PDB file of C-alpha atoms in Angstrom:
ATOM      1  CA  UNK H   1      38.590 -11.745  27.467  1.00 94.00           C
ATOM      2  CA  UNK H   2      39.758 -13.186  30.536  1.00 93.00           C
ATOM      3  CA  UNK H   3      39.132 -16.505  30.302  1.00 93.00           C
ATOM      4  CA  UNK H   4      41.838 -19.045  30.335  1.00 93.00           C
ATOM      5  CA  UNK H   5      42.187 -22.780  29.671  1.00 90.00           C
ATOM      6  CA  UNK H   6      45.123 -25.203  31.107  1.00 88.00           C
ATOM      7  CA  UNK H   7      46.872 -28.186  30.204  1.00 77.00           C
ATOM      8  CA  UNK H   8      45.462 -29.094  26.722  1.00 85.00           C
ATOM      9  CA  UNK H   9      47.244 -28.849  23.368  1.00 90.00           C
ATOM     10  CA  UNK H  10      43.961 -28.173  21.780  1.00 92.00           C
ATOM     11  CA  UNK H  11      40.735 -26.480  22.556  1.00 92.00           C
ATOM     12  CA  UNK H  12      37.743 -24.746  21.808  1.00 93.00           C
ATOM     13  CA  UNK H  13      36.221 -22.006  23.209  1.00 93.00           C
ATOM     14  CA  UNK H  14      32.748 -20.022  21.957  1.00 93.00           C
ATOM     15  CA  UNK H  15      32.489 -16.770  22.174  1.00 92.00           C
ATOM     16  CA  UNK H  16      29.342 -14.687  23.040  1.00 84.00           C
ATOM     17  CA  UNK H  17      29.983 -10.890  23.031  1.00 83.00           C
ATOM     18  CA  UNK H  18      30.489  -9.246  19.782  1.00 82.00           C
ATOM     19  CA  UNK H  19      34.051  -7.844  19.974  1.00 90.00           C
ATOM     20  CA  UNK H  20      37.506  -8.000  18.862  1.00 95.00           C
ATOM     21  CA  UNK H  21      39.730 -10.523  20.845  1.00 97.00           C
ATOM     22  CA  UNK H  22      43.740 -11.339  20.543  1.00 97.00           C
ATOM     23  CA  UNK H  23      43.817 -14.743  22.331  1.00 96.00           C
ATOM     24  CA  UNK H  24      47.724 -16.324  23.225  1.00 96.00           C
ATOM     25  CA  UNK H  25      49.475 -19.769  24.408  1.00 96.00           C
ATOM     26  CA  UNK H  26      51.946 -19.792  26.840  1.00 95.00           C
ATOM     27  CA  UNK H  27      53.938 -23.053  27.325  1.00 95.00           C
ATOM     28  CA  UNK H  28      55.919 -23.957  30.126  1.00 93.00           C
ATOM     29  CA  UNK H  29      58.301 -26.819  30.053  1.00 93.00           C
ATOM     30  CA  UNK H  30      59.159 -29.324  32.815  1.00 93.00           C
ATOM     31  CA  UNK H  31      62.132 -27.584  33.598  1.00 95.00           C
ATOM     32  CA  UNK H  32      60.035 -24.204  33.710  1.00 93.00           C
ATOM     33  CA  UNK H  33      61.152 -22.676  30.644  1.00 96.00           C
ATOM     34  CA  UNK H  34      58.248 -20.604  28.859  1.00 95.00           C
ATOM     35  CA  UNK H  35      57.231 -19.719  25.551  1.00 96.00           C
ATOM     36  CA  UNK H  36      54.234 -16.720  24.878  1.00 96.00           C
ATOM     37  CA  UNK H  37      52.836 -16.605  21.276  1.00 96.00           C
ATOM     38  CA  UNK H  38      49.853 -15.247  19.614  1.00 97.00           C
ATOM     39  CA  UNK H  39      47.595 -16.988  18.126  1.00 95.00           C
ATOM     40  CA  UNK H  40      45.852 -13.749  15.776  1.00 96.00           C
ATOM     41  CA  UNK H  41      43.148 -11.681  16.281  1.00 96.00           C
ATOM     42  CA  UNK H  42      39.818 -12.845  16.045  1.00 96.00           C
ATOM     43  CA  UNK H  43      36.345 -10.804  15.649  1.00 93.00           C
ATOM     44  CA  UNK H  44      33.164 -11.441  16.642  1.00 88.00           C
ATOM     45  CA  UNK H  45      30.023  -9.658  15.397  1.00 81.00           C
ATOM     46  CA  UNK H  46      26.498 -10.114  15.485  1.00 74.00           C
ATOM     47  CA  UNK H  47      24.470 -12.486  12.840  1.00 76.00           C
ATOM     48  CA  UNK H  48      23.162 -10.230  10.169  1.00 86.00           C
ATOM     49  CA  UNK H  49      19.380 -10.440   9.391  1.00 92.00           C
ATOM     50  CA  UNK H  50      17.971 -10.122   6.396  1.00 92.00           C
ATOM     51  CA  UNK H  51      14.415  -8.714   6.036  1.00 95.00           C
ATOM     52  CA  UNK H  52      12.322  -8.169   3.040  1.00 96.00           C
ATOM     53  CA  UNK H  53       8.356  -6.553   3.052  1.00 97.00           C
ATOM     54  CA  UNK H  54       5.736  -5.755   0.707  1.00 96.00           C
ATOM     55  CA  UNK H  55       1.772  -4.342   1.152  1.00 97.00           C
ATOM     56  CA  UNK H  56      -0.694  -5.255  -1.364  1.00 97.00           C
ATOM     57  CA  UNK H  57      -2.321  -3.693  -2.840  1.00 97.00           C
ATOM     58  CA  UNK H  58      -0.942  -0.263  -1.672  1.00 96.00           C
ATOM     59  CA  UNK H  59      -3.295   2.139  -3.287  1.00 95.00           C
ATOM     60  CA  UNK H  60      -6.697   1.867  -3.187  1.00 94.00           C
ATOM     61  CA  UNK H  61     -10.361   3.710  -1.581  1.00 92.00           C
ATOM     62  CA  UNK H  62     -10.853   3.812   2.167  1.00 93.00           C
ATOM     63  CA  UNK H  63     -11.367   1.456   3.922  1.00 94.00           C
ATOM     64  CA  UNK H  64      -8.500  -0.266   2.181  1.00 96.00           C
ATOM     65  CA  UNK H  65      -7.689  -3.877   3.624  1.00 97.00           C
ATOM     66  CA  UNK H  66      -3.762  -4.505   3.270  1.00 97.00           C
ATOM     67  CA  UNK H  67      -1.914  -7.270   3.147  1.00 97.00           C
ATOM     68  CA  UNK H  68       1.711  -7.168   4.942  1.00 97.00           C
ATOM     69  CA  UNK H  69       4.145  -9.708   3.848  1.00 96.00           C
ATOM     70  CA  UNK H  70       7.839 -10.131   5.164  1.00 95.00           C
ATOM     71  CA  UNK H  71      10.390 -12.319   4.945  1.00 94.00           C
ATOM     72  CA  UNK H  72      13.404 -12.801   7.521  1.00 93.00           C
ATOM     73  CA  UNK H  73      16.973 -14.605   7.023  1.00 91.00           C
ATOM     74  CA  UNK H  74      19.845 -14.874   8.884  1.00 88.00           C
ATOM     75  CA  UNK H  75      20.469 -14.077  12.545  1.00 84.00           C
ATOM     76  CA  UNK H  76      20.056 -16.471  15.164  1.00 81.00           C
ATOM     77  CA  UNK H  77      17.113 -18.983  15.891  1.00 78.00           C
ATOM     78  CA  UNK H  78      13.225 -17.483  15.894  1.00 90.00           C
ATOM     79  CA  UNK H  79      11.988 -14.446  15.256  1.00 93.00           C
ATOM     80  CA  UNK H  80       9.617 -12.118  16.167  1.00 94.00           C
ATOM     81  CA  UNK H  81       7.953  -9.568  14.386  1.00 96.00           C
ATOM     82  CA  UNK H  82       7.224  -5.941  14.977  1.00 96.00           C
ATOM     83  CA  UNK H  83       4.929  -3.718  12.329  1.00 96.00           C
ATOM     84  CA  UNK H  84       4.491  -0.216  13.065  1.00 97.00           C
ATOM     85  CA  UNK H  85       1.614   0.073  10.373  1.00 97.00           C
ATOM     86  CA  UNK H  86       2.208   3.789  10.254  1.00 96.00           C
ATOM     87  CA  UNK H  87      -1.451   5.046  11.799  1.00 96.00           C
ATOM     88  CA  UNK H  88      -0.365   4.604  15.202  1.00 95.00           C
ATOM     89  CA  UNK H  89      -0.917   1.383  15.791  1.00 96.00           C
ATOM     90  CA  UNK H  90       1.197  -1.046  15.884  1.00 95.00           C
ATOM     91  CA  UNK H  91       1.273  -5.186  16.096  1.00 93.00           C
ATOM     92  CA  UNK H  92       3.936  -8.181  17.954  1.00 92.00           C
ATOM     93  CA  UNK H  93       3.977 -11.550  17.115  1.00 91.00           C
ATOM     94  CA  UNK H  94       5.280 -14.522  19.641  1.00 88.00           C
ATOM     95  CA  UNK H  95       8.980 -15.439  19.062  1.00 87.00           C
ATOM     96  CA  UNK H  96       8.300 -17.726  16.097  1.00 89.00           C
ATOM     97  CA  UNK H  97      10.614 -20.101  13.677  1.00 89.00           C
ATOM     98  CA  UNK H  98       8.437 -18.898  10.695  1.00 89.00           C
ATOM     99  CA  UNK H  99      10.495 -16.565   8.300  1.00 91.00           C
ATOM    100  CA  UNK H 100       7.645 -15.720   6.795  1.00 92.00           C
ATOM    101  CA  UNK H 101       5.058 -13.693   8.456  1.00 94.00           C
ATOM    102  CA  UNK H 102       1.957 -12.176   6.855  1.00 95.00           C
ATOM    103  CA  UNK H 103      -0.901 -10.479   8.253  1.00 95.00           C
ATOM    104  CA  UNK H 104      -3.678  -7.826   7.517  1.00 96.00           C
ATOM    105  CA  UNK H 105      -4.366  -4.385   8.484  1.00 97.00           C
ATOM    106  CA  UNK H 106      -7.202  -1.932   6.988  1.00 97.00           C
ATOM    107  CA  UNK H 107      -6.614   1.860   6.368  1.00 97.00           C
ATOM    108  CA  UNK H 108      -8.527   4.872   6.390  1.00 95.00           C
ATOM    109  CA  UNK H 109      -7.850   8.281   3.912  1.00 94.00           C
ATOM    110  CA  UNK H 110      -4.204   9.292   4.212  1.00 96.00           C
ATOM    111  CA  UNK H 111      -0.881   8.389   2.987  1.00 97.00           C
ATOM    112  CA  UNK H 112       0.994   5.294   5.165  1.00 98.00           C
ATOM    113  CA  UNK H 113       4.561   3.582   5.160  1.00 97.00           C
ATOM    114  CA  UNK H 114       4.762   1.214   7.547  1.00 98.00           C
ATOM    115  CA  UNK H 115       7.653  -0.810   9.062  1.00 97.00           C
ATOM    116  CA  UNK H 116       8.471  -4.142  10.400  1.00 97.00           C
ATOM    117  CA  UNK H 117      11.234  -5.569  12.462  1.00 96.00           C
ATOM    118  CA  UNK H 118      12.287  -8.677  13.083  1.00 95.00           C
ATOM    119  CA  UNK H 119      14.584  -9.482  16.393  1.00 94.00           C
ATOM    120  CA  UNK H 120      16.176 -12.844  16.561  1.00 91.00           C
ATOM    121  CA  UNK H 121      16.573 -14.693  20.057  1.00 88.00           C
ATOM    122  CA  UNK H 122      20.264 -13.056  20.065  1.00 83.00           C
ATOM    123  CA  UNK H 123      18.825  -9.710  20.157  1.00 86.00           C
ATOM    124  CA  UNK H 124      19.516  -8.636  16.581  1.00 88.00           C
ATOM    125  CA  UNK H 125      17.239  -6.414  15.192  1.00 91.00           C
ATOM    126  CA  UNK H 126      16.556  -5.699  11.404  1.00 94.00           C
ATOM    127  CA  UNK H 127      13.905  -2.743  10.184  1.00 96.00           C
ATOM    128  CA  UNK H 128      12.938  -2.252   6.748  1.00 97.00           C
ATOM    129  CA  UNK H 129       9.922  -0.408   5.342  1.00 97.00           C
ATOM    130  CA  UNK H 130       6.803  -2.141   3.445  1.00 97.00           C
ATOM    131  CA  UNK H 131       6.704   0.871   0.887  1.00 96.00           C
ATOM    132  CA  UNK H 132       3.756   3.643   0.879  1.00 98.00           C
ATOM    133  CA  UNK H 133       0.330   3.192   0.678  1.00 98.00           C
ATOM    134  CA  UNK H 134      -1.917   5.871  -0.587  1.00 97.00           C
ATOM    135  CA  UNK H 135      -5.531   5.592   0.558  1.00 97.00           C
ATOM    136  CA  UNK H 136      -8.481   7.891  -1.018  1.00 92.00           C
ATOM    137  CA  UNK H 137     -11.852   8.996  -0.023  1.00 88.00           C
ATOM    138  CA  UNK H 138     -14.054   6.613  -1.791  1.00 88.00           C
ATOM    139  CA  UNK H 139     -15.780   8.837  -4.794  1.00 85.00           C
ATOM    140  CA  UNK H 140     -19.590   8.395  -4.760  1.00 88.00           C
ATOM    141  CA  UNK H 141     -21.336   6.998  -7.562  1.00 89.00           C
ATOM    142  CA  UNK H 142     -22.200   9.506 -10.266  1.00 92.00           C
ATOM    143  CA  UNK H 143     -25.745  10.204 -10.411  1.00 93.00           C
ATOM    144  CA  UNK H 144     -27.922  11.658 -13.352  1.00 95.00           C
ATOM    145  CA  UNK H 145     -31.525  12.775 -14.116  1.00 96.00           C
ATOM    146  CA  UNK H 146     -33.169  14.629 -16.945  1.00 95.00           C
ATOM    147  CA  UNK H 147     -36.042  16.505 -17.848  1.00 95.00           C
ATOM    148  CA  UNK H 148     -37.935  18.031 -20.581  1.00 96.00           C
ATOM    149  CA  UNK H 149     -40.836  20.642 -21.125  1.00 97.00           C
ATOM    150  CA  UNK H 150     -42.811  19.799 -22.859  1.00 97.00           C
ATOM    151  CA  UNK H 151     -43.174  16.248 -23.928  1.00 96.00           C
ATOM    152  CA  UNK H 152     -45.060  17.133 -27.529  1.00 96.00           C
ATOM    153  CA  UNK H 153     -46.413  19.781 -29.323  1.00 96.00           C
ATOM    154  CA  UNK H 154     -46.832  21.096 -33.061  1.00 96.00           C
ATOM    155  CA  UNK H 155     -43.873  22.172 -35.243  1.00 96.00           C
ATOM    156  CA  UNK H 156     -42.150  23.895 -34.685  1.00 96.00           C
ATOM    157  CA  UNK H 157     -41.648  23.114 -30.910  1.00 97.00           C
ATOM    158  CA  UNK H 158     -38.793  24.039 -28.939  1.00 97.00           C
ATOM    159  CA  UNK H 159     -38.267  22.112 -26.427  1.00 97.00           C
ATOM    160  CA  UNK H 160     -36.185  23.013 -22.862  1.00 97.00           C
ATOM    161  CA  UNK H 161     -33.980  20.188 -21.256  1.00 96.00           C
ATOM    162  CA  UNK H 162     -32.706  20.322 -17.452  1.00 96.00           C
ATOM    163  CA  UNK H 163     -30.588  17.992 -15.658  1.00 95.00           C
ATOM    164  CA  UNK H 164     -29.651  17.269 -12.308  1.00 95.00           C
ATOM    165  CA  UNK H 165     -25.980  15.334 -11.401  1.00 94.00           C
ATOM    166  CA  UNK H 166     -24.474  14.502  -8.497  1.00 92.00           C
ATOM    167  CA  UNK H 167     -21.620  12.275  -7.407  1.00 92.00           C
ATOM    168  CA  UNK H 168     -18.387  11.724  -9.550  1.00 89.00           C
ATOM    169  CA  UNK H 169     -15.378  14.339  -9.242  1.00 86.00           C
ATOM    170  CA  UNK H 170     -17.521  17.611  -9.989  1.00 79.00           C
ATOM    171  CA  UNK H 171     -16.819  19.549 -13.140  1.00 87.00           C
ATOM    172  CA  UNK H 172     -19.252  17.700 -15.524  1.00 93.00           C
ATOM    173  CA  UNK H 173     -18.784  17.671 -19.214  1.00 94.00           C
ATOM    174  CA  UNK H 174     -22.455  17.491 -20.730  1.00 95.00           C
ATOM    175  CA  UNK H 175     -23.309  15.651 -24.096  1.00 96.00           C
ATOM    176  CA  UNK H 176     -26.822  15.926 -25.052  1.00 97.00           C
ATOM    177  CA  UNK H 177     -28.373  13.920 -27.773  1.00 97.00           C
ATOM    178  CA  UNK H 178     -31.672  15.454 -29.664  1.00 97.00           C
ATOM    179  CA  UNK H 179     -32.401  12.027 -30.681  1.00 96.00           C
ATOM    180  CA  UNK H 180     -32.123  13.348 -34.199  1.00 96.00           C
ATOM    181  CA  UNK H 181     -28.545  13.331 -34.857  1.00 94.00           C
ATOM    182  CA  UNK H 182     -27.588  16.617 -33.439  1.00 95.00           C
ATOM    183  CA  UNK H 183     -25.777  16.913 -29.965  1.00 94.00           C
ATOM    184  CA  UNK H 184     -25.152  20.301 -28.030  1.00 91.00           C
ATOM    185  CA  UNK H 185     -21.941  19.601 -25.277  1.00 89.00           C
ATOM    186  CA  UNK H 186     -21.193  21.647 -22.035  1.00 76.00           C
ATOM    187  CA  UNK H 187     -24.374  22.884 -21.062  1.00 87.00           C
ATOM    188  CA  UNK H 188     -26.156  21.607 -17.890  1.00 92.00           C
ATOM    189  CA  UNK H 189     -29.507  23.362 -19.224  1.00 94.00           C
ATOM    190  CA  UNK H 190     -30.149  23.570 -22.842  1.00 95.00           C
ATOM    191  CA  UNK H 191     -33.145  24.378 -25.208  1.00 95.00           C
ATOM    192  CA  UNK H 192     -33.692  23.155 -28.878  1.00 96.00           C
ATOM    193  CA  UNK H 193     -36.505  23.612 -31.490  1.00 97.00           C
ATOM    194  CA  UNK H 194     -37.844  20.243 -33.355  1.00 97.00           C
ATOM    195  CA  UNK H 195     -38.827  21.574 -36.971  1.00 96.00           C
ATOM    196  CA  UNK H 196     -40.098  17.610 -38.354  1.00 96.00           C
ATOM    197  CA  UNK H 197     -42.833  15.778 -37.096  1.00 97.00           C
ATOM    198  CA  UNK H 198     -41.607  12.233 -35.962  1.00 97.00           C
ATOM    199  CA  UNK H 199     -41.129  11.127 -32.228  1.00 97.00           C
ATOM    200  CA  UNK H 200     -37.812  11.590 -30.341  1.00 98.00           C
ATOM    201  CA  UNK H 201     -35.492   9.751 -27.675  1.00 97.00           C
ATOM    202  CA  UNK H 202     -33.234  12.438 -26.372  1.00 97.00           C
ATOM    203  CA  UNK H 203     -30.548  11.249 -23.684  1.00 97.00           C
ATOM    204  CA  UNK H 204     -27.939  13.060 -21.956  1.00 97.00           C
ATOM    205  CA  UNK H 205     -24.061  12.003 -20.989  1.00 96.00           C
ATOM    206  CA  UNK H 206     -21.974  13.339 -18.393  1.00 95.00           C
ATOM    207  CA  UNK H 207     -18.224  12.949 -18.005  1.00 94.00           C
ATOM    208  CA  UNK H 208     -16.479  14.168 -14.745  1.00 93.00           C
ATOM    209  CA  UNK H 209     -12.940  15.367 -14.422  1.00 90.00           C
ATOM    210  CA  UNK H 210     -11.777  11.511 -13.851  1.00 86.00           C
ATOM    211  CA  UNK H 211     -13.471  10.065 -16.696  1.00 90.00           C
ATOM    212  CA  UNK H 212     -15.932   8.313 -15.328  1.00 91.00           C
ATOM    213  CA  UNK H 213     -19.617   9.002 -17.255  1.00 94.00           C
ATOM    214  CA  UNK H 214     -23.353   8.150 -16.837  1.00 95.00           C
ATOM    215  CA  UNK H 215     -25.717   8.084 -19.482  1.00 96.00           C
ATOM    216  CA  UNK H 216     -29.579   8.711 -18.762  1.00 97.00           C
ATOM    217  CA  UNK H 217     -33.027   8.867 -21.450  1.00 96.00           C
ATOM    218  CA  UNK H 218     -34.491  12.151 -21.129  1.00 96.00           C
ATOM    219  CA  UNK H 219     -38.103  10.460 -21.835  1.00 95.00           C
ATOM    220  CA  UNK H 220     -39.692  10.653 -25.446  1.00 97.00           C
ATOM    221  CA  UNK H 221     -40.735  13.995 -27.141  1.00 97.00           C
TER     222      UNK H 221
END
């Protein structure tokens, strides 16, 4: 590379730039004769870091608080970190002898997979991704009245129930329950006719397209 060294039968030498380098020895005698040999080729690269990250949890409702965690080894010296969280913003860390390095970043609705690097005091960089995290509109809670007209009467007595739902994932799945034994499903109004004398607790269930249900007592008839 240019350098040379004189008068010592061994010797060290470090070197700094990543290349490929064919050093030689020539020796010269006291009566001047020479000798030129190579001494091999030697290659230099740059440490190789090793990076590791993971965001938990990575699914969740908005605002979703995330927890980055990565782990560096390898390279040279400290590190520091680099997170591109994938929503534009992005966070650096002081050059730091921590191979560890965790912190916490909250998400809105939308679909992320953000990155972190780590550079070591050499220079050398390392990027790997933290995997995707899916982030939802939180789904409001479901909701649920009833009503019926009228309340008592003679037999026989039909009787009209109404309901009113909100929240959930729309498309409602109705269950009524004449208090009686009988049930009438998929109807968000519904009428039936009481033909004994006794006294009923009618209640209504709802089921939305995810599942999720509410029950409510549609009063006593």
């Amino acid at each position: 590379n240019g350098i040379t060294n004189n008068n010592q039968q061994t010797t060290t030498y470090t070197y700094r730039d990543t290349d490929t380098y064919n050093p030689t020895l020539k020796i010269t005698d006291t009566n001047g004769n020479t000798k030129t040999t190579n001494c091999g080729t030697i290659t230099v690269t740059r440490p190789t870091i090793e990076l590791t990250c993971n965001a938990t949890p990575n699914n969740g409702t908005s605002p979703l608080e995330v927890q980055i965690t990565s782990t560096a080894n390898g390279g040279t010296g400290s590190y520091k970190y680099t997170i591109t969280y994938g929503d534009g913003q992005t966070s650096n860390t002081e050059t730091t002898t921590n191979k560890q390095y965790t912190t916490k970043h909250t998400y809105n609705n939308g679909t992320y997979n953000p990155t972190i690097t780590a550079t070591d005091t050499s220079g050398n960089t390392k990027t790997t991704t933290c995997g995707t995290i899916n982030v939802k509109t939180p789904i409001p809670e479901l909701t649920l009245t009833c009503n019926t007209t009228p309340k008592s009467g003679t037999t026989p007595l039909q009787v009209t129930f109404t309901s009113n739902v909100n929240g959930g994932t729309g498309n409602y799945n109705y269950t009524w329950n004449f208090g009686n034994g009988i049930t009438n499903n998929n109807q968000q109004t519904t009428t039936y006719t009481y033909r004994d004398t006794d006294t009923y607790n009618p209640t209504l269930k709802i089921t939305d397209t995810n599942g999720n249900t509410k029950t409510t007592n549609c009063g006593t008839i």
